[in-house]
Amino acid sequence: DDFEIPFELNALSAHRTPEEVTDFARNAKARGLKVIIAAAGMAAHLPGVIAAQTTVPVIGVPIKSSLEGMDALLAIVQMPPGIPVATVGINAGLNAAILAVQMLALTDEKIAAKFENYKQGLAAKIVKANEELSRISYKFKTN
């Protein structure tokens, strides 16, 4: 919401609702979608199935499950040539959203300006944290 980017939110399953996934993927570009974030756990086929059926870039988010998310991570990251899925860390939906914002910012100046402010805010937090740490005194601290 901070970036004021319209989005869709859907519950889809490559295994349980394959027809809906196909319809979603094949019509994504016509609906104006410019990037898709698809989260999946275990076998995690959803991002790849979507990517196989659309030209819209897909970001896959592996979700932690019984194998700590490694099964999902490997399923998403190991796509065949020609069907890429950008993959973020396990349960890293926030990073997926940030990557999507970066992609959209390439062609939208308003989003680009907001993203630049966001990045500056991240840097400011680190500068502030470092200033606070510099005020802490310990006997063997050298800075």
PDB file of C-alpha atoms in Angstrom:
ATOM      1  CA  ASP A   1       0.000   0.000   0.000  1.00  0.00           C
ATOM      2  CA  ASP A   2       2.897   2.421   0.635  1.00  0.00           C
ATOM      3  CA  PHE A   3       3.641   2.545  -3.082  1.00  0.00           C
ATOM      4  CA  GLU A   4      -0.036   2.861  -4.107  1.00  0.00           C
ATOM      5  CA  ILE A   5       0.245   0.112  -6.725  1.00  0.00           C
ATOM      6  CA  PRO A   6      -3.013  -1.643  -7.672  1.00  0.00           C
ATOM      7  CA  PHE A   7      -2.832  -5.422  -7.274  1.00  0.00           C
ATOM      8  CA  GLU A   8      -4.860  -8.614  -7.377  1.00  0.00           C
ATOM      9  CA  LEU A   9      -4.888 -11.183  -4.589  1.00  0.00           C
ATOM     10  CA  ASN A  10      -5.836 -14.757  -5.499  1.00  0.00           C
ATOM     11  CA  ALA A  11      -5.725 -18.218  -3.949  1.00  0.00           C
ATOM     12  CA  LEU A  12      -4.623 -20.657  -6.642  1.00  0.00           C
ATOM     13  CA  SER A  13      -3.100 -24.128  -6.655  1.00  0.00           C
ATOM     14  CA  ALA A  14      -1.237 -25.750  -9.527  1.00  0.00           C
ATOM     15  CA  HIS A  15      -2.483 -29.130  -8.310  1.00  0.00           C
ATOM     16  CA  ARG A  16      -5.963 -28.415  -6.915  1.00  0.00           C
ATOM     17  CA  THR A  17      -7.204 -25.698  -9.300  1.00  0.00           C
ATOM     18  CA  PRO A  18      -5.175 -26.180 -12.492  1.00  0.00           C
ATOM     19  CA  GLU A  19      -7.846 -24.741 -14.804  1.00  0.00           C
ATOM     20  CA  GLU A  20      -8.057 -21.554 -12.740  1.00  0.00           C
ATOM     21  CA  VAL A  21      -4.263 -21.246 -12.783  1.00  0.00           C
ATOM     22  CA  THR A  22      -4.237 -21.596 -16.567  1.00  0.00           C
ATOM     23  CA  ASP A  23      -6.973 -18.981 -16.948  1.00  0.00           C
ATOM     24  CA  PHE A  24      -5.178 -16.625 -14.557  1.00  0.00           C
ATOM     25  CA  ALA A  25      -1.822 -16.968 -16.315  1.00  0.00           C
ATOM     26  CA  ARG A  26      -3.076 -16.771 -19.891  1.00  0.00           C
ATOM     27  CA  ASN A  27      -5.152 -13.659 -19.190  1.00  0.00           C
ATOM     28  CA  ALA A  28      -2.703 -11.865 -16.885  1.00  0.00           C
ATOM     29  CA  LYS A  29      -1.231  -9.557 -19.518  1.00  0.00           C
ATOM     30  CA  ALA A  30      -4.665  -8.685 -20.955  1.00  0.00           C
ATOM     31  CA  ARG A  31      -5.781  -7.709 -17.441  1.00  0.00           C
ATOM     32  CA  GLY A  32      -2.850  -5.298 -17.237  1.00  0.00           C
ATOM     33  CA  LEU A  33      -0.622  -7.250 -14.860  1.00  0.00           C
ATOM     34  CA  LYS A  34       3.047  -6.318 -15.241  1.00  0.00           C
ATOM     35  CA  VAL A  35       4.541  -8.723 -12.699  1.00  0.00           C
ATOM     36  CA  ILE A  36       3.181 -11.731 -10.795  1.00  0.00           C
ATOM     37  CA  ILE A  37       4.210 -12.876  -7.328  1.00  0.00           C
ATOM     38  CA  ALA A  38       3.369 -16.538  -6.736  1.00  0.00           C
ATOM     39  CA  ALA A  39       3.948 -18.167  -3.352  1.00  0.00           C
ATOM     40  CA  ALA A  40       3.953 -21.932  -2.946  1.00  0.00           C
ATOM     41  CA  GLY A  41       5.147 -24.582  -0.544  1.00  0.00           C
ATOM     42  CA  MET A  42       6.199 -28.212  -0.769  1.00  0.00           C
ATOM     43  CA  ALA A  43       6.333 -29.225  -4.477  1.00  0.00           C
ATOM     44  CA  ALA A  44       5.819 -25.507  -5.267  1.00  0.00           C
ATOM     45  CA  HIS A  45       4.822 -25.838  -8.900  1.00  0.00           C
ATOM     46  CA  LEU A  46       2.575 -22.757  -8.970  1.00  0.00           C
ATOM     47  CA  PRO A  47       5.183 -20.138  -9.975  1.00  0.00           C
ATOM     48  CA  GLY A  48       6.556 -22.336 -12.761  1.00  0.00           C
ATOM     49  CA  VAL A  49       3.144 -23.317 -14.092  1.00  0.00           C
ATOM     50  CA  ILE A  50       2.170 -19.646 -14.236  1.00  0.00           C
ATOM     51  CA  ALA A  51       5.474 -18.677 -15.892  1.00  0.00           C
ATOM     52  CA  ALA A  52       5.002 -21.377 -18.531  1.00  0.00           C
ATOM     53  CA  GLN A  53       1.698 -19.829 -19.599  1.00  0.00           C
ATOM     54  CA  THR A  54       2.389 -16.082 -19.621  1.00  0.00           C
ATOM     55  CA  THR A  55       4.952 -13.553 -20.785  1.00  0.00           C
ATOM     56  CA  VAL A  56       4.468 -11.531 -17.589  1.00  0.00           C
ATOM     57  CA  PRO A  57       7.519 -11.854 -15.279  1.00  0.00           C
ATOM     58  CA  VAL A  58       6.920 -14.181 -12.319  1.00  0.00           C
ATOM     59  CA  ILE A  59       8.534 -13.931  -8.896  1.00  0.00           C
ATOM     60  CA  GLY A  60       8.345 -17.137  -6.870  1.00  0.00           C
ATOM     61  CA  VAL A  61       8.183 -17.164  -3.084  1.00  0.00           C
ATOM     62  CA  PRO A  62       9.016 -20.538  -1.514  1.00  0.00           C
ATOM     63  CA  ILE A  63       6.964 -21.156   1.617  1.00  0.00           C
ATOM     64  CA  LYS A  64       8.329 -23.051   4.615  1.00  0.00           C
ATOM     65  CA  SER A  65       6.741 -26.455   5.139  1.00  0.00           C
ATOM     66  CA  SER A  66       7.818 -29.834   6.469  1.00  0.00           C
ATOM     67  CA  LEU A  67      11.260 -29.650   4.851  1.00  0.00           C
ATOM     68  CA  GLU A  68      11.926 -26.120   6.148  1.00  0.00           C
ATOM     69  CA  GLY A  69      11.053 -24.698   2.726  1.00  0.00           C
ATOM     70  CA  MET A  70      14.041 -26.221   0.949  1.00  0.00           C
ATOM     71  CA  ASP A  71      11.741 -28.394  -1.172  1.00  0.00           C
ATOM     72  CA  ALA A  72       9.822 -25.327  -2.324  1.00  0.00           C
ATOM     73  CA  LEU A  73      12.986 -23.273  -2.863  1.00  0.00           C
ATOM     74  CA  LEU A  74      14.574 -25.906  -5.085  1.00  0.00           C
ATOM     75  CA  ALA A  75      11.339 -26.513  -7.005  1.00  0.00           C
ATOM     76  CA  ILE A  76      11.004 -22.813  -7.820  1.00  0.00           C
ATOM     77  CA  VAL A  77      14.642 -21.972  -8.520  1.00  0.00           C
ATOM     78  CA  GLN A  78      15.341 -24.980 -10.792  1.00  0.00           C
ATOM     79  CA  MET A  79      13.210 -24.032 -13.788  1.00  0.00           C
ATOM     80  CA  PRO A  80      13.946 -25.305 -17.291  1.00  0.00           C
ATOM     81  CA  PRO A  81      15.559 -23.012 -19.874  1.00  0.00           C
ATOM     82  CA  GLY A  82      13.102 -20.537 -21.343  1.00  0.00           C
ATOM     83  CA  ILE A  83      10.739 -20.549 -18.349  1.00  0.00           C
ATOM     84  CA  PRO A  84      12.470 -18.301 -15.801  1.00  0.00           C
ATOM     85  CA  VAL A  85      11.045 -17.589 -12.375  1.00  0.00           C
ATOM     86  CA  ALA A  86      12.795 -14.975 -10.258  1.00  0.00           C
ATOM     87  CA  THR A  87      13.097 -16.523  -6.815  1.00  0.00           C
ATOM     88  CA  VAL A  88      13.427 -14.862  -3.422  1.00  0.00           C
ATOM     89  CA  GLY A  89      14.226 -16.428  -0.071  1.00  0.00           C
ATOM     90  CA  ILE A  90      12.003 -18.761   1.916  1.00  0.00           C
ATOM     91  CA  ASN A  91       8.965 -16.886   3.271  1.00  0.00           C
ATOM     92  CA  ALA A  92      10.399 -13.688   1.763  1.00  0.00           C
ATOM     93  CA  GLY A  93       7.165 -12.192   0.473  1.00  0.00           C
ATOM     94  CA  LEU A  94       8.348  -8.703   1.394  1.00  0.00           C
ATOM     95  CA  ASN A  95      11.431  -9.054  -0.804  1.00  0.00           C
ATOM     96  CA  ALA A  96       9.219 -10.341  -3.624  1.00  0.00           C
ATOM     97  CA  ALA A  97       7.072  -7.229  -3.322  1.00  0.00           C
ATOM     98  CA  ILE A  98      10.149  -4.991  -3.254  1.00  0.00           C
ATOM     99  CA  LEU A  99      11.530  -6.710  -6.366  1.00  0.00           C
ATOM    100  CA  ALA A 100       8.176  -6.198  -8.096  1.00  0.00           C
ATOM    101  CA  VAL A 101       8.257  -2.507  -7.163  1.00  0.00           C
ATOM    102  CA  GLN A 102      11.787  -2.216  -8.596  1.00  0.00           C
ATOM    103  CA  MET A 103      10.605  -3.777 -11.853  1.00  0.00           C
ATOM    104  CA  LEU A 104       7.623  -1.429 -12.097  1.00  0.00           C
ATOM    105  CA  ALA A 105       9.805   1.566 -11.228  1.00  0.00           C
ATOM    106  CA  LEU A 106      11.743   1.066 -14.458  1.00  0.00           C
ATOM    107  CA  THR A 107       8.821   2.488 -16.445  1.00  0.00           C
ATOM    108  CA  ASP A 108       6.930   4.563 -13.870  1.00  0.00           C
ATOM    109  CA  GLU A 109       8.533   7.740 -12.506  1.00  0.00           C
ATOM    110  CA  LYS A 110       6.064   8.052  -9.615  1.00  0.00           C
ATOM    111  CA  ILE A 111       6.869   4.547  -8.387  1.00  0.00           C
ATOM    112  CA  ALA A 112      10.582   5.173  -9.005  1.00  0.00           C
ATOM    113  CA  ALA A 113      10.522   8.278  -6.791  1.00  0.00           C
ATOM    114  CA  LYS A 114       8.705   6.431  -4.004  1.00  0.00           C
ATOM    115  CA  PHE A 115      11.140   3.544  -4.278  1.00  0.00           C
ATOM    116  CA  GLU A 116      14.117   5.903  -4.031  1.00  0.00           C
ATOM    117  CA  ASN A 117      12.599   7.390  -0.861  1.00  0.00           C
ATOM    118  CA  TYR A 118      12.064   3.873   0.504  1.00  0.00           C
ATOM    119  CA  LYS A 119      15.731   2.978  -0.090  1.00  0.00           C
ATOM    120  CA  GLN A 120      16.871   6.236   1.515  1.00  0.00           C
ATOM    121  CA  GLY A 121      14.707   5.389   4.528  1.00  0.00           C
ATOM    122  CA  LEU A 122      16.414   2.010   4.851  1.00  0.00           C
ATOM    123  CA  ALA A 123      19.823   3.680   4.763  1.00  0.00           C
ATOM    124  CA  ALA A 124      18.735   6.285   7.324  1.00  0.00           C
ATOM    125  CA  LYS A 125      17.725   3.510   9.742  1.00  0.00           C
ATOM    126  CA  ILE A 126      21.218   2.008   9.550  1.00  0.00           C
ATOM    127  CA  VAL A 127      22.899   5.397  10.002  1.00  0.00           C
ATOM    128  CA  LYS A 128      20.731   6.025  13.074  1.00  0.00           C
ATOM    129  CA  ALA A 129      21.471   2.565  14.493  1.00  0.00           C
ATOM    130  CA  ASN A 130      25.197   3.123  14.015  1.00  0.00           C
ATOM    131  CA  GLU A 131      24.991   6.504  15.770  1.00  0.00           C
ATOM    132  CA  GLU A 132      23.215   4.858  18.697  1.00  0.00           C
ATOM    133  CA  LEU A 133      25.845   2.121  18.854  1.00  0.00           C
ATOM    134  CA  SER A 134      28.644   4.697  18.857  1.00  0.00           C
ATOM    135  CA  ARG A 135      27.268   6.130  22.105  1.00  0.00           C
ATOM    136  CA  ILE A 136      27.574   2.791  23.900  1.00  0.00           C
ATOM    137  CA  SER A 137      30.708   2.486  25.976  1.00  0.00           C
ATOM    138  CA  TYR A 138      32.446  -0.774  26.860  1.00  0.00           C
ATOM    139  CA  LYS A 139      35.882  -1.261  28.344  1.00  0.00           C
ATOM    140  CA  PHE A 140      37.307  -3.083  25.313  1.00  0.00           C
ATOM    141  CA  LYS A 141      35.254  -1.406  22.575  1.00  0.00           C
ATOM    142  CA  THR A 142      37.590   0.227  20.054  1.00  0.00           C
ATOM    143  CA  ASN A 143      35.191   2.549  18.216  1.00  0.00           C
TER     144      ASN A 143
END
